[in-house]
Amino acid sequence: MKIIELKQDIFRENEVTADGVRKELSDANTLMINVMSSPGSGKTTTLVRTINMLKDKYKIGVMECDIDASVDAETVQKAGAYAIQLHTGGMCHMDAAMTKQGLMELDCKDADLIFIENVGNLVCPAEFDTGAHLNITILSVPEGDDKPAKYPLVYEVSDVVLINKIDAISVFDFDTDKCIERIKACNPKSEVFLLSSKTGEGFEGWISWLEGKLGGR
């Protein structure tokens, strides 16, 4: 019996495409960030507030990735970003080929910053390199402080973790210190910011970090 390792070949092809996408964006002086989380964590709300705080200084594009609908793309476009809705055809993640196709369709030439709002899922998106320069995971307080222990891979590949909905901490049994400890156990180098996309609390630190990465574009 002959065994063919298709999964390895698929991942390798994706890595090559991702490296090519990253190089093209770097050559264009564009920073791309892949945003991951479970559904309902506040990805879109966080992006809207981020866009509102940066849009006067930077040209921003967003690729909204969902299995269906276009609600999120319409929302971020109203906030002042260039946006495109990508339907993944039932797939629970974005890969580099999808990113490349989305970039071709996104009407955002000379962008300083592009966000990929990945499909809401804590498993599949972490397995595929999208071609982004940075990975971010949003963890909301209502989800519980144990998520990094249960879904370690997404935190292992994340450069930043945004702990969102801190305005609701008093309502939930959420141990912030324990959560950060679990995040750091997955990735000691990961930056962690506590914020509320509803009230704006904690956004100054996140925006300052992000502008540092933009490097004066």
mmCIF file of C-alpha atoms in Angstrom, residues 6-205:
data_model
loop_
_atom_site.group_PDB
_atom_site.id
_atom_site.type_symbol
_atom_site.label_atom_id
_atom_site.label_comp_id
_atom_site.label_asym_id
_atom_site.label_seq_id
_atom_site.Cartn_x
_atom_site.Cartn_y
_atom_site.Cartn_z
ATOM 1 C CA LEU A 6 -1.335 15.189 1.038
ATOM 2 C CA LYS A 7 -1.663 17.340 4.151
ATOM 3 C CA GLN A 8 2.052 18.087 4.214
ATOM 4 C CA ASP A 9 2.041 19.033 0.531
ATOM 5 C CA ILE A 10 -0.960 21.336 0.988
ATOM 6 C CA PHE A 11 0.639 23.161 3.908
ATOM 7 C CA ARG A 12 3.916 23.548 2.011
ATOM 8 C CA GLU A 13 2.187 25.087 -0.996
ATOM 9 C CA ASN A 14 0.359 27.480 1.322
ATOM 10 C CA GLU A 15 3.628 28.516 2.993
ATOM 11 C CA VAL A 16 5.209 29.359 -0.360
ATOM 12 C CA THR A 17 2.200 31.456 -1.358
ATOM 13 C CA ALA A 18 2.151 33.157 2.056
ATOM 14 C CA ASP A 19 5.825 34.107 1.795
ATOM 15 C CA GLY A 20 5.165 35.617 -1.623
ATOM 16 C CA VAL A 21 2.213 37.654 -0.354
ATOM 17 C CA ARG A 22 4.245 38.900 2.604
ATOM 18 C CA LYS A 23 7.135 39.999 0.384
ATOM 19 C CA GLU A 24 4.847 41.904 -1.980
ATOM 20 C CA LEU A 25 3.237 43.731 0.937
ATOM 21 C CA SER A 26 6.593 44.515 2.526
ATOM 22 C CA ASP A 27 7.880 45.878 -0.784
ATOM 23 C CA ALA A 28 4.793 48.107 -0.902
ATOM 24 C CA ASN A 29 5.416 49.237 2.699
ATOM 25 C CA THR A 30 2.066 47.784 3.797
ATOM 26 C CA LEU A 31 1.568 46.052 7.143
ATOM 27 C CA MET A 32 -0.998 43.229 7.165
ATOM 28 C CA ILE A 33 -2.456 41.783 10.363
ATOM 29 C CA ASN A 34 -4.461 38.572 10.690
ATOM 30 C CA VAL A 35 -7.136 38.821 13.399
ATOM 31 C CA MET A 36 -8.452 35.566 14.875
ATOM 32 C CA SER A 37 -10.975 34.717 17.586
ATOM 33 C CA SER A 38 -14.081 32.745 18.369
ATOM 34 C CA PRO A 39 -17.429 34.134 17.139
ATOM 35 C CA GLY A 40 -18.782 36.965 19.258
ATOM 36 C CA SER A 41 -15.477 38.019 20.799
ATOM 37 C CA GLY A 42 -15.757 41.531 19.349
ATOM 38 C CA LYS A 43 -13.462 41.389 16.319
ATOM 39 C CA THR A 44 -15.472 43.800 14.218
ATOM 40 C CA THR A 45 -16.165 46.212 17.087
ATOM 41 C CA THR A 46 -12.473 46.239 17.968
ATOM 42 C CA LEU A 47 -11.527 46.916 14.354
ATOM 43 C CA VAL A 48 -14.067 49.730 14.069
ATOM 44 C CA ARG A 49 -12.674 51.532 17.121
ATOM 45 C CA THR A 50 -9.108 50.934 15.892
ATOM 46 C CA ILE A 51 -9.997 52.332 12.470
ATOM 47 C CA ASN A 52 -11.631 55.388 14.019
ATOM 48 C CA MET A 53 -8.469 56.112 16.011
ATOM 49 C CA LEU A 54 -6.099 55.693 13.056
ATOM 50 C CA LYS A 55 -7.977 56.635 9.875
ATOM 51 C CA ASP A 56 -6.858 60.272 9.891
ATOM 52 C CA LYS A 57 -3.196 59.208 9.768
ATOM 53 C CA TYR A 58 -3.209 55.947 7.825
ATOM 54 C CA LYS A 59 -4.905 54.386 4.825
ATOM 55 C CA ILE A 60 -6.590 51.224 6.086
ATOM 56 C CA GLY A 61 -8.109 48.225 4.316
ATOM 57 C CA VAL A 62 -10.039 45.305 5.773
ATOM 58 C CA MET A 63 -10.775 41.883 4.336
ATOM 59 C CA GLU A 64 -13.818 40.480 6.108
ATOM 60 C CA CYS A 65 -13.914 36.695 5.966
ATOM 61 C CA ASP A 66 -17.104 34.793 6.684
ATOM 62 C CA ILE A 67 -18.866 31.703 5.470
ATOM 63 C CA ASP A 68 -21.719 33.948 4.324
ATOM 64 C CA ALA A 69 -23.259 37.463 4.648
ATOM 65 C CA SER A 70 -21.627 40.890 4.236
ATOM 66 C CA VAL A 71 -22.651 42.655 7.451
ATOM 67 C CA ASP A 72 -19.128 43.093 8.833
ATOM 68 C CA ALA A 73 -17.691 44.552 5.624
ATOM 69 C CA GLU A 74 -20.485 47.115 5.517
ATOM 70 C CA THR A 75 -19.799 48.012 9.164
ATOM 71 C CA VAL A 76 -16.055 48.645 8.784
ATOM 72 C CA GLN A 77 -16.582 50.515 5.531
ATOM 73 C CA LYS A 78 -18.906 52.940 7.336
ATOM 74 C CA ALA A 79 -16.117 53.434 9.891
ATOM 75 C CA GLY A 80 -13.842 54.772 7.165
ATOM 76 C CA ALA A 81 -11.838 51.791 5.914
ATOM 77 C CA TYR A 82 -11.680 50.238 2.484
ATOM 78 C CA ALA A 83 -13.407 46.876 2.806
ATOM 79 C CA ILE A 84 -14.159 43.707 0.919
ATOM 80 C CA GLN A 85 -16.242 40.714 1.998
ATOM 81 C CA LEU A 86 -14.756 37.284 1.322
ATOM 82 C CA HIS A 87 -16.979 34.211 1.446
ATOM 83 C CA THR A 88 -14.949 31.098 2.195
ATOM 84 C CA GLY A 89 -17.430 28.662 0.651
ATOM 85 C CA GLY A 90 -17.985 26.760 3.875
ATOM 86 C CA MET A 91 -14.313 26.639 4.861
ATOM 87 C CA CYS A 92 -13.593 27.599 8.475
ATOM 88 C CA HIS A 93 -10.373 29.518 7.804
ATOM 89 C CA MET A 94 -8.451 31.783 5.457
ATOM 90 C CA ASP A 95 -5.349 30.593 3.640
ATOM 91 C CA ALA A 96 -2.723 32.448 1.638
ATOM 92 C CA ALA A 97 -4.354 31.812 -1.742
ATOM 93 C CA MET A 98 -7.602 33.345 -0.473
ATOM 94 C CA THR A 99 -5.652 36.306 0.890
ATOM 95 C CA LYS A 100 -3.924 36.816 -2.452
ATOM 96 C CA GLN A 101 -7.252 36.776 -4.268
ATOM 97 C CA GLY A 102 -8.761 39.192 -1.735
ATOM 98 C CA LEU A 103 -5.875 41.637 -2.088
ATOM 99 C CA MET A 104 -6.379 41.697 -5.855
ATOM 100 C CA GLU A 105 -10.002 42.710 -5.341
ATOM 101 C CA LEU A 106 -9.502 45.114 -2.429
ATOM 102 C CA ASP A 107 -9.610 48.676 -3.750
ATOM 103 C CA CYS A 108 -6.950 49.971 -1.386
ATOM 104 C CA LYS A 109 -3.779 50.849 -3.277
ATOM 105 C CA ASP A 110 -0.876 52.248 -1.269
ATOM 106 C CA ALA A 111 -2.482 51.039 1.975
ATOM 107 C CA ASP A 112 -0.516 51.526 5.179
ATOM 108 C CA LEU A 113 -2.410 48.862 7.085
ATOM 109 C CA ILE A 114 -4.601 45.914 6.086
ATOM 110 C CA PHE A 115 -6.532 43.730 8.496
ATOM 111 C CA ILE A 116 -7.781 40.236 7.777
ATOM 112 C CA GLU A 117 -10.776 39.525 9.985
ATOM 113 C CA ASN A 118 -10.563 35.748 9.868
ATOM 114 C CA VAL A 119 -13.471 33.351 10.236
ATOM 115 C CA GLY A 120 -14.657 33.035 13.834
ATOM 116 C CA ASN A 121 -12.928 29.860 14.982
ATOM 117 C CA LEU A 122 -10.142 29.054 17.464
ATOM 118 C CA VAL A 123 -8.827 25.961 15.655
ATOM 119 C CA CYS A 124 -8.567 26.047 11.841
ATOM 120 C CA PRO A 125 -7.383 29.655 11.289
ATOM 121 C CA ALA A 126 -4.326 29.051 13.473
ATOM 122 C CA GLU A 127 -3.149 26.237 11.204
ATOM 123 C CA PHE A 128 -2.851 28.305 8.013
ATOM 124 C CA ASP A 129 -0.375 31.084 7.251
ATOM 125 C CA THR A 130 -2.387 33.845 5.581
ATOM 126 C CA GLY A 131 0.639 35.844 4.450
ATOM 127 C CA ALA A 132 0.111 38.413 7.198
ATOM 128 C CA HIS A 133 3.054 39.984 9.002
ATOM 129 C CA LEU A 134 1.421 39.635 12.412
ATOM 130 C CA ASN A 135 -1.211 37.439 14.037
ATOM 131 C CA ILE A 136 -3.611 38.730 16.682
ATOM 132 C CA THR A 137 -6.102 36.803 18.775
ATOM 133 C CA ILE A 138 -8.997 38.469 20.562
ATOM 134 C CA LEU A 139 -10.201 36.741 23.728
ATOM 135 C CA SER A 140 -13.346 38.147 25.312
ATOM 136 C CA VAL A 141 -14.045 37.993 29.032
ATOM 137 C CA PRO A 142 -17.343 36.055 28.672
ATOM 138 C CA GLU A 143 -15.452 33.195 26.974
ATOM 139 C CA GLY A 144 -13.527 32.438 30.165
ATOM 140 C CA ASP A 145 -9.888 32.631 31.226
ATOM 141 C CA ASP A 146 -9.271 28.978 30.301
ATOM 142 C CA LYS A 147 -9.342 29.413 26.500
ATOM 143 C CA PRO A 148 -5.529 29.537 26.101
ATOM 144 C CA ALA A 149 -5.300 26.194 27.903
ATOM 145 C CA LYS A 150 -8.005 24.621 25.734
ATOM 146 C CA TYR A 151 -6.946 26.054 22.361
ATOM 147 C CA PRO A 152 -3.178 26.593 22.685
ATOM 148 C CA LEU A 153 -2.191 26.728 18.993
ATOM 149 C CA VAL A 154 -3.973 29.998 18.219
ATOM 150 C CA TYR A 155 -2.151 31.625 21.149
ATOM 151 C CA GLU A 156 1.168 30.032 20.198
ATOM 152 C CA VAL A 157 1.084 31.730 16.778
ATOM 153 C CA SER A 158 -0.209 35.109 18.027
ATOM 154 C CA ASP A 159 2.061 38.106 18.385
ATOM 155 C CA VAL A 160 -0.654 39.922 20.322
ATOM 156 C CA VAL A 161 -3.623 38.885 22.439
ATOM 157 C CA LEU A 162 -6.333 41.457 23.071
ATOM 158 C CA ILE A 163 -8.411 40.577 26.125
ATOM 159 C CA ASN A 164 -11.655 42.285 25.195
ATOM 160 C CA LYS A 165 -14.837 43.227 27.086
ATOM 161 C CA ILE A 166 -13.029 44.051 30.332
ATOM 162 C CA ASP A 167 -16.007 46.274 31.153
ATOM 163 C CA ALA A 168 -17.823 42.999 31.897
ATOM 164 C CA ILE A 169 -15.229 41.482 34.248
ATOM 165 C CA SER A 170 -17.381 42.142 37.321
ATOM 166 C CA VAL A 171 -20.168 40.024 35.816
ATOM 167 C CA PHE A 172 -18.063 36.977 34.975
ATOM 168 C CA ASP A 173 -15.767 34.713 36.949
ATOM 169 C CA PHE A 174 -12.705 35.743 34.930
ATOM 170 C CA ASP A 175 -9.219 35.600 36.436
ATOM 171 C CA THR A 176 -7.111 38.094 34.463
ATOM 172 C CA ASP A 177 -3.789 37.052 36.001
ATOM 173 C CA LYS A 178 -4.487 33.377 35.356
ATOM 174 C CA CYS A 179 -5.488 34.120 31.773
ATOM 175 C CA ILE A 180 -2.300 36.075 31.080
ATOM 176 C CA GLU A 181 -0.263 33.300 32.703
ATOM 177 C CA ARG A 182 -1.869 30.786 30.351
ATOM 178 C CA ILE A 183 -1.256 33.010 27.328
ATOM 179 C CA LYS A 184 2.411 33.424 28.263
ATOM 180 C CA ALA A 185 2.730 29.650 28.747
ATOM 181 C CA CYS A 186 1.706 29.273 25.086
ATOM 182 C CA ASN A 187 3.868 32.138 23.828
ATOM 183 C CA PRO A 188 6.122 34.043 26.244
ATOM 184 C CA LYS A 189 6.783 36.726 23.595
ATOM 185 C CA SER A 190 3.126 37.542 23.015
ATOM 186 C CA GLU A 191 2.014 41.070 23.901
ATOM 187 C CA VAL A 192 -1.186 41.229 25.951
ATOM 188 C CA PHE A 193 -3.529 44.217 26.119
ATOM 189 C CA LEU A 194 -6.662 44.511 28.250
ATOM 190 C CA LEU A 195 -9.325 46.644 26.633
ATOM 191 C CA SER A 196 -12.987 47.242 25.965
ATOM 192 C CA SER A 197 -14.049 47.838 22.383
ATOM 193 C CA LYS A 198 -17.360 49.120 23.754
ATOM 194 C CA THR A 199 -16.034 51.820 26.095
ATOM 195 C CA GLY A 200 -12.570 52.401 24.633
ATOM 196 C CA GLU A 201 -10.819 51.567 27.900
ATOM 197 C CA GLY A 202 -7.273 50.294 27.337
ATOM 198 C CA PHE A 203 -7.121 51.225 23.650
ATOM 199 C CA GLU A 204 -4.302 53.717 24.096
ATOM 200 C CA GLY A 205 -1.765 50.968 24.745
#
